[in-house]
Every structure is written in structure tokens, then in C-alpha cells.
Short mmCIF file of C-alpha atoms and ligand atoms in Angstrom, two decimals:
data_model
loop_
_atom_site.label_atom_id
_atom_site.label_comp_id
_atom_site.label_asym_id
_atom_site.label_seq_id
_atom_site.Cartn_x
_atom_site.Cartn_y
_atom_site.Cartn_z
CA MET A 1 15.92 36.82 46.63
CA MET A 2 16.07 33.15 45.70
CA SER A 3 19.50 31.69 45.26
CA VAL A 4 20.10 29.37 42.32
CA HIS A 5 21.16 25.95 43.50
CA PRO A 6 23.79 24.65 41.04
CA GLY A 7 23.33 20.98 42.09
CA LYS A 8 19.56 21.13 41.64
CA SER A 9 19.63 22.73 38.19
CA SER A 10 22.14 20.21 36.83
CA LEU A 11 19.95 17.41 38.22
CA GLU A 12 16.94 18.89 36.39
CA ALA A 13 18.96 19.20 33.19
CA ALA A 14 20.07 15.59 33.48
CA LEU A 15 16.47 14.49 34.02
CA ILE A 16 15.25 16.48 30.99
CA PHE A 17 18.09 15.01 28.93
CA LEU A 18 17.14 11.51 30.03
CA CYS A 19 13.48 12.08 29.10
CA VAL A 20 14.37 13.47 25.67
CA ALA A 21 16.82 10.63 25.08
CA GLN A 22 14.12 8.17 26.11
CA LEU A 23 11.68 9.71 23.64
CA THR A 24 14.04 9.79 20.67
CA ALA A 25 15.86 6.50 21.24
CA GLY A 26 14.34 3.17 20.31
CA LEU A 27 12.78 0.73 22.74
CA LYS A 28 14.10 -2.57 24.00
CA CYS A 29 11.54 -5.32 23.73
CA VAL A 30 11.24 -9.01 24.44
CA CYS A 31 11.71 -10.98 21.21
CA GLN A 32 11.45 -14.76 21.21
CA LEU A 33 13.36 -15.25 17.99
CA CYS A 34 16.16 -12.77 18.55
CA ALA A 35 19.61 -13.15 20.03
CA ASN A 36 19.41 -12.73 23.84
CA HIS A 37 15.63 -12.72 23.43
CA THR A 38 15.81 -8.95 22.99
CA CYS A 39 15.30 -6.64 20.07
CA GLU A 40 15.54 -2.90 19.71
CA THR A 41 13.12 -0.72 17.75
CA SER A 42 13.88 2.41 15.78
CA ALA A 43 12.56 5.72 17.16
CA ASP A 44 8.71 5.74 17.00
CA GLY A 45 8.64 1.96 17.04
CA ALA A 46 6.80 -0.19 19.57
CA CYS A 47 7.00 -3.47 21.41
CA TRP A 48 4.56 -6.04 20.13
CA ASN A 49 2.82 -8.77 22.04
CA SER A 50 0.29 -11.16 20.57
CA VAL A 51 -1.55 -14.35 21.24
CA MET A 52 -3.56 -16.32 18.76
CA LEU A 53 -5.55 -19.51 18.77
CA ILE A 54 -3.89 -21.95 16.40
CA ASP A 55 -5.15 -25.51 16.21
CA GLY A 56 -6.88 -24.97 19.56
CA LYS A 57 -3.68 -23.85 21.28
CA GLU A 58 -2.65 -20.38 22.32
CA GLU A 59 0.49 -19.25 20.45
CA THR A 60 2.26 -16.12 21.60
CA VAL A 61 4.60 -13.93 19.58
CA LYS A 62 6.66 -11.11 21.05
CA SER A 63 8.83 -8.83 18.95
CA CYS A 64 9.68 -5.29 17.91
CA LEU A 65 7.67 -3.20 15.46
CA SER A 66 9.48 -0.59 13.39
CA ALA A 67 8.03 2.88 12.84
CA SER A 68 6.86 1.89 9.37
CA GLU A 69 5.19 -1.25 10.69
CA MET A 70 3.41 0.91 13.23
CA LYS A 71 1.97 2.85 10.33
CA GLY A 72 0.50 -0.35 8.94
CA ARG A 73 -2.79 -0.46 10.78
CA VAL A 74 -2.88 -4.23 11.08
CA PHE A 75 -0.43 -5.07 13.80
CA CYS A 76 -2.07 -3.62 16.88
CA TYR A 77 -5.47 -5.05 16.01
CA SER A 78 -7.24 -7.56 18.24
CA SER A 79 -9.97 -9.87 17.12
CA ARG A 80 -12.71 -10.88 19.50
CA ASN A 81 -12.07 -14.24 21.18
CA VAL A 82 -9.49 -15.51 18.76
CA SER A 83 -6.53 -13.17 18.64
CA LYS A 84 -5.20 -10.54 20.96
CA ARG A 85 -2.48 -8.10 19.99
CA SER A 86 -1.03 -5.15 21.77
CA CYS A 87 1.53 -2.50 20.98
CA CYS A 88 3.23 -0.76 23.89
CA PHE A 89 5.83 1.90 24.29
CA THR A 90 8.14 1.31 27.26
CA ASP A 91 11.18 -0.92 27.52
CA TYR A 92 10.25 -4.63 27.80
CA CYS A 93 6.57 -3.74 28.17
CA ASN A 94 5.69 -6.82 26.07
CA ASN A 95 7.12 -9.10 28.73
CA GLU A 96 3.72 -10.08 30.09
CA THR A 97 2.06 -13.19 28.70
CA LEU A 98 -1.26 -12.55 27.02
CA HIS A 99 -4.13 -14.99 27.20
CA LEU A 100 -7.21 -15.09 25.07
CA HIS A 101 -9.61 -15.96 27.84
CA PRO A 102 -9.47 -14.99 31.48
CA GLU A 103 -8.30 -17.88 33.64
CA ARG A 104 -11.16 -20.24 34.27
CA PRO A 105 -11.87 -21.26 37.85
CA LEU A 106 -10.37 -24.65 38.66
CA GLU A 107 -12.63 -27.58 37.97
CA GLU A 108 -14.03 -29.33 40.95
CA PRO A 109 -12.41 -32.70 41.49
CA GLY A 110 -14.53 -35.68 40.60
CA TRP A 111 -14.05 -37.78 37.49
CA THR A 112 -17.58 -39.08 37.30
CA ARG A 113 -19.01 -35.67 36.35
CA MET A 114 -16.34 -35.12 33.73
CA GLN A 115 -16.89 -38.56 32.34
CA LEU A 116 -20.60 -37.85 32.14
CA PHE A 117 -19.85 -34.66 30.16
CA ALA A 118 -17.49 -36.55 27.90
CA VAL A 119 -20.06 -39.23 27.21
CA ILE A 120 -22.59 -36.61 26.14
CA LEU A 121 -20.31 -34.04 24.51
CA VAL A 122 -17.98 -36.20 22.43
CA PRO A 123 -20.69 -37.88 20.32
CA CYS A 124 -22.45 -34.51 19.90
CA CYS A 125 -19.25 -32.87 18.68
CA LEU A 126 -18.52 -35.73 16.32
CA LEU A 127 -22.03 -35.50 14.92
CA CYS A 128 -21.70 -31.73 14.40
CA ALA A 129 -18.29 -32.13 12.74
CA ALA A 130 -19.67 -34.80 10.41
CA LEU A 131 -22.62 -32.56 9.53
CA LEU A 132 -20.34 -29.58 8.87
CA LEU A 133 -18.06 -31.70 6.73
CA ALA A 134 -21.01 -32.94 4.70
CA VAL A 135 -22.22 -29.37 4.14
CA PHE A 136 -18.72 -28.23 3.26
CA ILE A 137 -18.16 -31.01 0.72
CA ALA A 138 -21.57 -30.47 -0.82
CA ARG A 139 -21.11 -26.75 -1.24
CA GLY A 140 -17.36 -26.31 -1.39
CA GLN A 141 -16.96 -26.90 -5.13
CA HIS A 142 -20.03 -25.03 -6.21
CA CYS A 143 -20.27 -21.65 -4.67
CA ALA A 144 -23.70 -20.10 -4.62
CA TYR A 145 -22.97 -16.45 -5.01
CA THR A 146 -26.23 -14.61 -5.16
CA LEU A 147 -26.98 -11.06 -4.33
CA ALA A 148 -29.72 -12.19 -2.01
CA HIS A 149 -27.12 -13.68 0.31
CA LYS A 150 -24.87 -10.68 0.39
CA GLN A 151 -24.51 -8.90 3.65
CA ASP A 152 -25.89 -5.46 4.25
CA PRO A 153 -22.80 -3.24 3.98
CA GLU A 154 -23.98 -1.27 7.00
CA GLU A 155 -23.88 -4.28 9.31
CA PRO A 156 -20.70 -4.84 11.28
CA VAL A 157 -18.77 -7.78 9.91
CA ASP A 158 -18.16 -10.69 12.19
CA ASP A 159 -15.07 -12.86 11.79
CA GLN A 160 -17.00 -16.09 12.21
CA MET A 161 -19.60 -15.02 9.68
CA LEU A 162 -16.93 -14.07 7.17
CA MET A 163 -15.47 -17.51 7.44
CA SER A 164 -18.64 -19.57 7.27
CA ALA A 165 -18.14 -22.85 5.45
CA ASP A 166 -20.07 -21.96 2.30
CA LYS A 167 -18.05 -18.86 1.45
CA CYS A 168 -16.04 -18.94 -1.74
CA LEU A 169 -13.37 -16.50 -2.84
CA GLN A 170 -15.78 -14.26 -4.70
CA ASP A 171 -17.90 -13.95 -1.55
CA LEU A 172 -14.88 -13.12 0.57
CA ILE A 173 -13.66 -10.53 -1.89
CA TYR A 174 -17.12 -8.98 -1.83
CA ASP A 175 -16.98 -8.99 1.98
CA MET A 176 -13.59 -7.36 1.76
CA SER A 177 -14.90 -4.39 -0.19
CA THR A 178 -17.81 -3.91 2.20
CA SER A 179 -16.17 -4.64 5.54
CA GLY A 180 -15.96 -1.09 6.80
CA SER A 181 -12.36 -0.10 6.17
CA GLY A 182 -12.50 -1.01 2.49
CA SER A 183 -8.93 -2.15 2.80
CA GLY A 184 -8.97 -5.90 3.31
CA LEU A 185 -10.24 -8.81 5.34
CA PRO A 186 -9.76 -8.91 9.11
CA LEU A 187 -6.38 -10.33 9.96
CA LEU A 188 -7.76 -13.44 11.54
CA VAL A 189 -9.80 -14.27 8.47
CA GLN A 190 -6.71 -13.80 6.31
CA ARG A 191 -4.76 -16.12 8.59
CA THR A 192 -7.50 -18.74 8.58
CA ILE A 193 -7.65 -18.71 4.79
CA ALA A 194 -3.87 -18.95 4.45
CA ARG A 195 -3.72 -21.89 6.83
CA THR A 196 -6.35 -23.87 4.98
CA ILE A 197 -4.68 -23.58 1.57
CA VAL A 198 -3.19 -26.74 0.12
CA LEU A 199 -0.14 -25.97 -2.04
CA GLN A 200 -0.21 -27.74 -5.43
CA GLU A 201 2.82 -26.80 -7.55
CA SER A 202 5.53 -24.17 -7.81
CA ILE A 203 4.79 -21.83 -10.75
CA GLY A 204 7.57 -19.33 -10.64
CA LYS A 205 10.43 -17.80 -8.76
CA GLY A 206 11.27 -14.14 -8.48
CA ARG A 207 13.86 -12.13 -6.60
CA PHE A 208 11.86 -12.17 -3.41
CA GLY A 209 10.21 -15.51 -3.18
CA GLU A 210 8.62 -18.43 -4.90
CA VAL A 211 5.08 -18.42 -6.26
CA TRP A 212 2.87 -21.49 -5.85
CA ARG A 213 -0.52 -22.47 -7.13
CA GLY A 214 -2.64 -23.51 -4.16
CA LYS A 215 -6.18 -24.72 -3.59
CA TRP A 216 -8.59 -23.08 -1.19
CA ARG A 217 -12.03 -24.68 -0.91
CA GLY A 218 -11.58 -26.14 -4.38
CA GLU A 219 -10.51 -22.87 -6.01
CA ASP A 220 -7.09 -21.92 -7.32
CA VAL A 221 -5.14 -19.21 -5.50
CA ALA A 222 -1.59 -17.92 -5.96
CA VAL A 223 0.68 -18.04 -2.92
CA LYS A 224 3.89 -16.04 -2.91
CA ILE A 225 6.19 -17.42 -0.23
CA PHE A 226 8.90 -15.06 1.03
CA SER A 227 11.85 -16.19 3.08
CA SER A 228 12.19 -14.62 6.53
CA ARG A 229 15.15 -12.68 5.12
CA ASP A 230 12.72 -10.77 2.89
CA GLU A 231 10.24 -9.96 5.65
CA ARG A 232 10.29 -6.27 4.78
CA SER A 233 9.28 -6.97 1.18
CA TRP A 234 6.47 -9.22 2.41
CA PHE A 235 5.25 -6.62 4.87
CA ARG A 236 5.46 -3.81 2.36
CA GLU A 237 3.57 -5.70 -0.32
CA ALA A 238 0.85 -6.77 2.14
CA GLU A 239 0.58 -3.20 3.40
CA ILE A 240 0.27 -1.67 -0.06
CA TYR A 241 -2.32 -4.23 -1.19
CA GLN A 242 -4.37 -3.30 1.88
CA THR A 243 -4.39 0.39 1.09
CA ILE A 244 -7.92 1.67 1.37
CA MET A 245 -9.84 1.52 -1.91
CA LEU A 246 -6.99 0.01 -3.88
CA ARG A 247 -9.10 -2.83 -5.26
CA HIS A 248 -9.58 -2.53 -8.99
CA GLU A 249 -10.26 -4.97 -11.81
CA ASN A 250 -6.79 -4.26 -13.20
CA ILE A 251 -4.84 -4.59 -9.96
CA LEU A 252 -4.05 -8.11 -8.74
CA GLY A 253 -6.74 -9.18 -6.25
CA PHE A 254 -5.10 -9.55 -2.86
CA ILE A 255 -6.67 -12.12 -0.53
CA ALA A 256 -4.49 -12.66 2.53
CA ALA A 257 -1.14 -12.22 4.23
CA ASP A 258 0.09 -14.60 6.88
CA ASN A 259 3.26 -14.95 8.93
CA LYS A 260 3.56 -18.37 10.44
CA ASP A 261 6.20 -18.92 13.05
CA ASN A 262 7.21 -22.55 13.41
CA GLY A 263 9.76 -21.96 16.16
CA SER A 264 12.91 -21.94 14.04
CA TRP A 265 11.89 -19.80 11.05
CA THR A 266 9.01 -17.65 9.89
CA GLN A 267 7.08 -18.49 6.76
CA LEU A 268 5.68 -15.44 5.08
CA TRP A 269 2.78 -15.88 2.70
CA LEU A 270 0.97 -13.52 0.40
CA VAL A 271 -2.18 -14.99 -1.10
CA SER A 272 -3.75 -13.52 -4.23
CA GLU A 273 -6.02 -14.44 -7.09
CA TYR A 274 -4.51 -16.96 -9.47
CA HIS A 275 -4.28 -16.25 -13.19
CA VAL A 276 -3.65 -19.32 -15.27
CA HIS A 277 -1.87 -17.49 -18.13
CA GLY A 278 0.81 -16.23 -15.74
CA SER A 279 2.68 -13.02 -16.50
CA LEU A 280 2.41 -10.91 -19.66
CA TYR A 281 6.05 -11.91 -20.22
CA ASP A 282 5.06 -15.61 -20.21
CA TYR A 283 2.01 -14.88 -22.37
CA LEU A 284 3.80 -12.85 -25.06
CA ASN A 285 6.56 -15.43 -25.22
CA ARG A 286 3.95 -18.07 -26.02
CA TYR A 287 1.37 -16.24 -28.10
CA THR A 288 0.94 -13.36 -30.49
CA VAL A 289 -2.06 -11.08 -29.98
CA SER A 290 -4.59 -9.70 -32.43
CA VAL A 291 -4.93 -5.92 -32.80
CA GLU A 292 -8.09 -6.07 -30.65
CA GLY A 293 -6.33 -8.31 -28.12
CA MET A 294 -3.48 -5.82 -27.87
CA ILE A 295 -5.89 -2.92 -27.32
CA VAL A 296 -7.67 -4.82 -24.53
CA LEU A 297 -4.38 -5.66 -22.79
CA ALA A 298 -2.97 -2.15 -23.20
CA LEU A 299 -6.19 -0.54 -21.99
CA SER A 300 -6.38 -2.71 -18.89
CA ILE A 301 -2.74 -2.07 -17.99
CA ALA A 302 -3.20 1.68 -18.49
CA SER A 303 -6.43 1.59 -16.43
CA GLY A 304 -4.69 -0.27 -13.60
CA LEU A 305 -1.82 2.20 -13.60
CA ALA A 306 -4.15 5.21 -13.79
CA HIS A 307 -6.03 3.87 -10.75
CA LEU A 308 -2.79 3.28 -8.88
CA HIS A 309 -1.50 6.78 -9.68
CA MET A 310 -4.77 8.54 -8.88
CA GLU A 311 -5.34 10.13 -5.50
CA ILE A 312 -8.95 9.89 -4.35
CA ILE A 313 -9.86 12.49 -1.77
CA GLY A 314 -12.34 11.79 1.03
CA THR A 315 -12.80 9.42 3.94
CA GLN A 316 -13.05 6.48 1.57
CA GLY A 317 -10.28 7.93 -0.58
CA LYS A 318 -6.98 6.45 -1.63
CA PRO A 319 -3.49 7.91 -1.76
CA ALA A 320 -1.67 8.18 -5.06
CA ILE A 321 0.65 5.18 -5.48
CA ALA A 322 3.62 4.76 -7.81
CA HIS A 323 4.58 1.18 -8.70
CA ARG A 324 8.35 1.51 -9.31
CA ASP A 325 8.79 -1.98 -10.76
CA LEU A 326 6.52 -2.01 -13.79
CA LYS A 327 7.55 -4.66 -16.35
CA SER A 328 6.02 -7.48 -18.36
CA LYS A 329 6.80 -9.98 -15.58
CA ASN A 330 4.78 -7.94 -13.11
CA VAL A 331 1.62 -7.84 -15.20
CA LEU A 332 -0.58 -10.94 -15.19
CA VAL A 333 -2.98 -11.98 -17.93
CA LYS A 334 -6.51 -13.02 -16.98
CA LYS A 335 -8.52 -15.70 -18.74
CA ASN A 336 -10.70 -13.04 -20.39
CA GLY A 337 -7.71 -11.42 -22.10
CA THR A 338 -7.47 -8.42 -19.78
CA ALA A 339 -4.52 -7.81 -17.48
CA VAL A 340 -3.79 -6.95 -13.86
CA ILE A 341 -0.81 -5.14 -12.39
CA ALA A 342 0.94 -7.18 -9.70
CA ASP A 343 3.96 -7.09 -7.44
CA LEU A 344 3.50 -3.93 -5.39
CA GLY A 345 6.39 -4.61 -3.02
CA LEU A 346 8.33 -1.59 -4.18
CA ALA A 347 5.48 0.87 -4.44
CA VAL A 348 5.43 4.30 -2.82
CA LYS A 349 2.34 6.00 -1.48
CA HIS A 350 1.74 9.69 -1.51
CA ASP A 351 0.18 10.58 1.84
CA THR A 352 -0.61 14.29 2.03
CA ASN A 353 2.65 15.93 1.07
CA THR A 354 4.93 13.19 2.30
CA VAL A 355 6.44 10.54 0.08
CA ASP A 356 6.55 7.34 2.05
CA ILE A 357 9.56 5.44 0.76
CA PRO A 358 9.39 1.75 1.57
CA SER A 359 11.74 0.70 4.31
CA ASN A 360 13.43 -2.05 2.32
CA HIS A 361 16.24 -1.29 -0.08
CA ARG A 362 14.82 -2.98 -3.13
CA VAL A 363 15.27 -1.07 -6.33
CA GLY A 364 13.32 -1.59 -9.54
CA THR A 365 14.48 -3.73 -12.44
CA LYS A 366 17.49 -2.07 -14.09
CA ARG A 367 16.37 -2.75 -17.66
CA TYR A 368 13.15 -0.79 -17.05
CA MET A 369 14.66 2.06 -15.03
CA ALA A 370 13.94 5.56 -16.28
CA PRO A 371 16.96 7.66 -17.35
CA GLU A 372 16.60 9.94 -14.31
CA ILE A 373 16.87 6.90 -12.01
CA LEU A 374 19.88 5.54 -13.88
CA ASP A 375 21.78 8.83 -13.67
CA GLU A 376 20.36 9.64 -10.20
CA SER A 377 19.01 13.01 -11.29
CA ILE A 378 15.48 12.11 -10.10
CA ASN A 379 14.00 14.43 -7.49
CA MET A 380 12.76 11.98 -4.86
CA ASN A 381 11.05 14.74 -2.88
CA ILE A 382 8.43 15.18 -5.57
CA PHE A 383 5.94 12.35 -5.82
CA GLU A 384 5.26 13.13 -9.47
CA SER A 385 8.83 11.95 -10.24
CA PHE A 386 7.92 8.36 -9.33
CA LYS A 387 4.79 8.44 -11.47
CA ARG A 388 6.79 9.74 -14.43
CA ALA A 389 9.35 6.96 -14.00
CA ASP A 390 6.44 4.45 -14.09
CA ILE A 391 5.29 5.93 -17.40
CA TYR A 392 8.73 5.37 -18.90
CA SER A 393 8.54 1.68 -17.87
CA LEU A 394 4.99 1.51 -19.25
CA GLY A 395 6.32 2.71 -22.62
CA LEU A 396 8.83 -0.18 -22.67
CA LEU A 397 6.13 -2.63 -21.64
CA PHE A 398 3.81 -1.41 -24.43
CA TRP A 399 6.67 -1.81 -26.87
CA GLU A 400 7.02 -5.50 -25.87
CA LEU A 401 3.27 -5.91 -26.30
CA ALA A 402 2.97 -4.13 -29.65
CA ARG A 403 5.79 -6.20 -31.14
CA ARG A 404 3.66 -9.29 -30.58
CA CYS A 405 0.62 -7.76 -32.25
CA SER A 406 -0.08 -9.75 -35.36
CA ASP A 407 -1.46 -7.59 -38.15
CA ARG A 408 -2.19 -9.55 -41.34
CA GLY A 409 0.11 -12.31 -40.15
CA LEU A 410 3.06 -9.97 -39.52
CA HIS A 411 4.60 -9.65 -36.07
CA GLU A 412 7.96 -9.55 -34.33
CA ASP A 413 9.40 -12.21 -32.03
CA PHE A 414 9.23 -11.60 -28.28
CA GLN A 415 12.09 -9.53 -26.92
CA LEU A 416 12.83 -7.59 -23.79
CA PRO A 417 13.49 -3.85 -24.22
CA TYR A 418 17.12 -3.08 -25.16
CA TYR A 419 17.70 -6.80 -25.90
CA ASP A 420 20.00 -5.76 -28.76
CA LEU A 421 21.89 -3.10 -26.79
CA VAL A 422 22.68 -4.56 -23.36
CA PRO A 423 23.55 -8.07 -22.09
CA SER A 424 21.10 -10.12 -20.02
CA ASP A 425 20.91 -8.91 -16.43
CA PRO A 426 22.57 -5.58 -17.32
CA SER A 427 24.27 -3.41 -14.72
CA ILE A 428 23.11 0.13 -13.95
CA GLU A 429 26.22 1.39 -15.69
CA GLU A 430 25.49 -0.57 -18.87
CA MET A 431 21.92 0.72 -18.90
CA ARG A 432 23.00 4.29 -18.17
CA LYS A 433 25.40 4.37 -21.12
CA VAL A 434 22.68 3.28 -23.54
CA VAL A 435 19.68 5.14 -22.12
CA CYS A 436 21.26 8.37 -20.78
CA ASP A 437 24.53 8.89 -22.67
CA GLN A 438 23.59 7.54 -26.10
CA LYS A 439 19.91 8.40 -25.52
CA LEU A 440 18.87 5.22 -27.33
CA ARG A 441 15.41 3.67 -27.09
CA PRO A 442 14.02 0.38 -28.44
CA ASN A 443 13.46 0.36 -32.18
CA ILE A 444 9.95 1.06 -33.49
CA PRO A 445 9.51 -1.31 -36.48
CA ASN A 446 8.71 0.36 -39.82
CA GLN A 447 5.80 -1.94 -40.49
CA TRP A 448 3.86 -0.37 -37.60
CA GLN A 449 3.29 2.56 -39.98
CA SER A 450 1.06 0.42 -42.16
CA CYS A 451 -1.42 -0.34 -39.37
CA GLU A 452 -3.20 2.72 -37.96
CA VAL A 453 -3.54 1.26 -34.44
CA LEU A 454 0.14 0.28 -34.31
CA ARG A 455 1.12 3.68 -35.70
CA VAL A 456 -0.74 5.40 -32.84
CA MET A 457 0.75 2.91 -30.37
CA GLY A 458 4.24 3.76 -31.67
CA ARG A 459 3.62 7.47 -31.13
CA LEU A 460 2.17 6.85 -27.69
CA ILE A 461 5.15 4.70 -26.71
CA ARG A 462 7.59 7.43 -27.81
CA GLU A 463 5.68 9.96 -25.72
CA CYS A 464 6.11 7.70 -22.68
CA TRP A 465 9.86 7.37 -22.83
CA TYR A 466 11.03 10.96 -23.37
CA THR A 467 14.24 11.80 -21.53
CA ASN A 468 12.51 14.88 -20.16
CA SER A 469 10.20 13.23 -17.63
CA ALA A 470 7.88 16.25 -17.45
CA ALA A 471 7.10 15.85 -21.16
CA ARG A 472 5.87 12.26 -20.74
CA LEU A 473 2.17 11.46 -20.91
CA THR A 474 0.22 10.82 -17.71
CA ALA A 475 -1.36 7.42 -17.05
CA LEU A 476 -4.80 8.96 -17.51
CA ARG A 477 -3.77 10.39 -20.90
CA VAL A 478 -2.37 7.01 -21.96
CA LYS A 479 -5.61 5.34 -20.89
CA LYS A 480 -7.71 7.82 -22.89
CA THR A 481 -5.60 7.46 -26.04
CA VAL A 482 -5.65 3.66 -25.82
CA SER A 483 -9.42 3.65 -25.27
CA GLN A 484 -9.79 5.60 -28.52
CA LEU A 485 -7.81 2.96 -30.43
CA SER A 486 -10.77 0.62 -30.77
CA ALA A 487 -12.71 3.45 -32.42
CA ILE A 488 -9.87 3.91 -34.95
CA ARG A 489 -10.01 0.18 -35.59
CA ASP A 490 -13.77 0.24 -36.15
CA VAL A 491 -13.60 3.20 -38.57
CA LYS A 492 -10.76 1.68 -40.62
CA GLU A 493 -12.23 -1.80 -40.95
N1 LIG B 1 -1.24 -14.40 -9.12
C1 LIG B 1 -0.54 -15.15 -9.98
N2 LIG B 1 -1.17 -16.00 -10.80
C2 LIG B 1 -0.46 -16.75 -11.68
N3 LIG B 1 0.88 -16.73 -11.81
C3 LIG B 1 1.56 -15.89 -11.01
C4 LIG B 1 0.90 -15.06 -10.05
N4 LIG B 1 1.84 -14.33 -9.42
C5 LIG B 1 3.02 -14.68 -9.95
N5 LIG B 1 2.87 -15.62 -10.91
C6 LIG B 1 3.94 -16.28 -11.69
O1 LIG B 1 5.05 -16.43 -10.85
C7 LIG B 1 6.20 -15.82 -11.43
C8 LIG B 1 7.08 -15.27 -10.33
O2 LIG B 1 6.52 -14.10 -9.81
P1 LIG B 1 7.37 -13.10 -8.95
O3 LIG B 1 6.60 -11.85 -8.83
O4 LIG B 1 7.81 -13.75 -7.71
O5 LIG B 1 8.68 -12.87 -9.78
P2 LIG B 1 8.91 -12.13 -11.16
O6 LIG B 1 7.87 -11.06 -11.37
O7 LIG B 1 8.98 -13.16 -12.26
O8 LIG B 1 10.31 -11.47 -10.96
P3 LIG B 1 10.66 -10.27 -9.97
O9 LIG B 1 11.08 -10.87 -8.70
O10 LIG B 1 11.74 -9.58 -10.68
O11 LIG B 1 9.43 -9.43 -9.80
C9 LIG B 1 5.64 -14.76 -12.38
O12 LIG B 1 6.53 -14.46 -13.41
C10 LIG B 1 4.38 -15.44 -12.89
O13 LIG B 1 4.69 -16.27 -13.96
MG1 LIG B 2 7.20 -10.02 -10.00
#
């Protein structure tokens, strides 16, 4: 009979314990910008190592990736010749220094040969650069965007081709929707775009950064600059915008995300399409809208939200997404009078039965928070809860919009919801008293009854802000009702 060796079994137990501890604990990684040049990941995180060609020089970045960053597909991606990234899973495994090209054999001594090369190469390069510049200037302002030049969607997309000098934003956005993943431009292309933008003027400041108008190849773009303190918000927003199949005419068109490390701090950029009218909040403060104008705005907002909320099944599908910070400042007005939903930094995705809560601790805007969020009765385990809270905010947003609808010269001034019931920048407690305890909602003006479209809008708005979240309309229902408003208008006129 075999005798049990007490020393051996405790050694085995210790080894098993060590392995399990290793698996569940985080990793230690090299981190250039951290204290002691070390960082520690959460469980399921990874060490990150990257090298990228910037202004002809190799720049390396080493840091930790959290579990949620690992989920974002972008960080472990390498791009042929120009960037190399790797994620690894043992302590300090990112200690090695990556290079883009294998070491070249040492040049043979002898200046005369090099000089000969220089004499031939330098003028050639200068000539090429001059030619490229001429082509760029000639074509930069006027972008020839014809179907004939579009790439076959089946062909693999090449970074260099994506960035050819005659591409304008429209071309790139087209490339984005056909470049395989359907989720965004390759990282290197995004970085190249971001680094060739010239900032023009600051156009707004929010809680998590400053928004600038910038120029890229003669076209306006919006650049939201986050401070390194708000890296999580930047990452989350970039990640959500790059969700497969998210692109929609009523969702802000994302172009690029870039994190530029200048040695002492990291600049975090989010580049998107620029809309000269700014937010719906800015727009309604400045202008009133006609009944038709209101219908167009309401329909585009409802369409954007319905797309966000909708889950599309299939390989090219999209998860359902709830916005969680819907308000008039987070909707932008396009030149053609339609609107786009912006600011997805707080959004949650619904990935097959799991609700993925963003890793930052941002909460929505208190004034627009649904009663169940204010009194914390919301069931966060059910994704539907987040969609229903969005609908409540949509109701408030529609109320702001409908007040500015000018029917036969009559309209209200611009006001935020609950302007007459809570102070500016209200606390959760102040909001809760009004919305949950007193069950008050913004006032629906009597004169809306005398305009059929506004009457229907009033009813729709009420059905969005019920206390009982299950009784609220769905985004799809709102969209359908709003799309029928123009028919009402046509019949009545
Ligand atoms: N793509 C864009 N095109 C034009 N203007 C924009 C764009 N994005 C943002 N803006 C302007 O910049 C302002 C600031 O935007 P930002 O999202 O940072 O903050 P906010 O929405 O005003 O507030 P919050 O931080 O509470 O969301 C907006 O109100 C809008 O006027
Ligand atoms: Mg915003």
C-alpha cells in the first residue's frame, strides 16, 4: 500500500494555490509613465507593448490594459510596417523593446558610396515630395467622390491606400463602412488623420473635455480633447463609436481616436464630423422651429435612438446600446435640419445576456435622470431598464423641442426641463423630491391643444415619462408615431 507523504501533499497544495492565485490576481507590467515604472492590471488584464512610427522615429509605449480595455479589439492590433502592438499575460512580459523592422545589417564603411546615394536620392525625394504636395494642394479642397473610384468591398483594405492623398472625409467614411469589420478605420489611419488635423477654435466645453473645430485636408472636423484624467471616458466613447454596424445617419459620425504621449502627459483626442449649428440646446436657444422642422428633428432623434437601442443579430450584427446621457446638449443639429445623437461615453452595450457597464463612474445628467435612477429602484441586471430610462430623457428632450415649435407665430421661450421646479445644477436629492415624491413633470402648454401635431407630441411626451418605466413607449414606437405626424400635417393643411 502506498503511504501518503504529508510533506509532498502540502507542497502540491501550495503549488496549486500559487497557480490559482496567479490566475486570479492581476499582472505586474512595465509602464513608462507610472510610479516606479510599474503598473498592475486587474484580473483578466494584460501587459501592453507597442511601437509606432511617428515622424520617422520609432516610439514605444508600455503599459497595463484593464479587462475592459482587453475587450476593446483595438489595442492588440498590429499594422503592417508601421505599428506593432502586443498584449501578453505574464509579469513584466512587456519588458522587451519592440522594433518595427528587423535590425538591418551594418553598413559597410566608406563615405563615397553613401555620398553617391545621397547625391542621387535627395533630389529624387525632393522632387517626389514637391509632386505630391502639388497633387495634394490641387485636390485637397475639392474632393472627387465618385462611385467609380470606390473600392471593391471584397478587397482587403490597405492602410496606405486608405490614406492616399486625394481621400476626403466622405471617402474615408465610405472606406470605414466597407473595411471588413464594419466598425471603424484601422488604428493607424485614425492616428494619421488625428495627427494631421490643424485645430482652429474652441467651440465648447463639457464635463469631460473641450471640443474644438479643426481642419483636415480643408474640411471641418470636431475634435474632443480629454485630459489624461478622463482616459476611461475617452476609451469608452471611442470603443462604443467603433461598435460594429453602429454607423447611422442619426448617430454622430465618428472618424478617429488618438492617444498621443508627449512624455509628460497624454493627449486624448476623439475626432468626429463637425456640425456647424452645434447642439440642439444651442440651436433651440437661438431659433424657433416650424412644425415641419420640429417633425424632422424629432424623427431623426427617434430614428437615431431606435437604431442605438436595436439589437441586430448576425455576423454583421450590432448589440443593443442604451445611451444613458440623452439631453439637448448631446444632440447635434446638421445643416439640413436633421439631428444626430452624440456623446456615447456613458453608453452600455447589451452583449448576449450580459450588461456591460462602462468602467468609469460617470453618471448621466441629474436633470434628465429617470425616476427609477433618482430613487435607485432601477434593476440594473435587466438591459431593458436602461432603454426605458433613455425614453424618459427623450420625453424631456422632445418637450424642450416642442416648446420652440412656432405655430402661427406662437411659441414658448427655451427652457430646460424642470427649470421652474429645481435650481440650476440640481442635486439628485432635489430632483428626486420633484420627480419621485411629488411626481411632477414639465408643464404641457394649453396652446398645444390647438395644433394637431403639437397635441400628438404632447401625448407622446407624456407616454415617455411615465413613472412606471414598463408603461413607457419604445424608441421604435416613438419613431413610428413621429413619422406619422407629417401625414397629420398634410391632411390638416
Ligand atoms: N461634432 C460637433 N460638431 C459641432 N459642435 C460640437 C460637436 N461636438 C460637440 N460640439 C459642441 O461642443 C459642446 C461641448 O460638447 P461636450 O459633449 O463636450 O459637452 P456638453 O454636451 O455640452 O456637456 P456634457 O459634458 O454634459 O455632455 C456642445 O455643447 C456643442 O455645442
Ligand atoms: Mg455632451
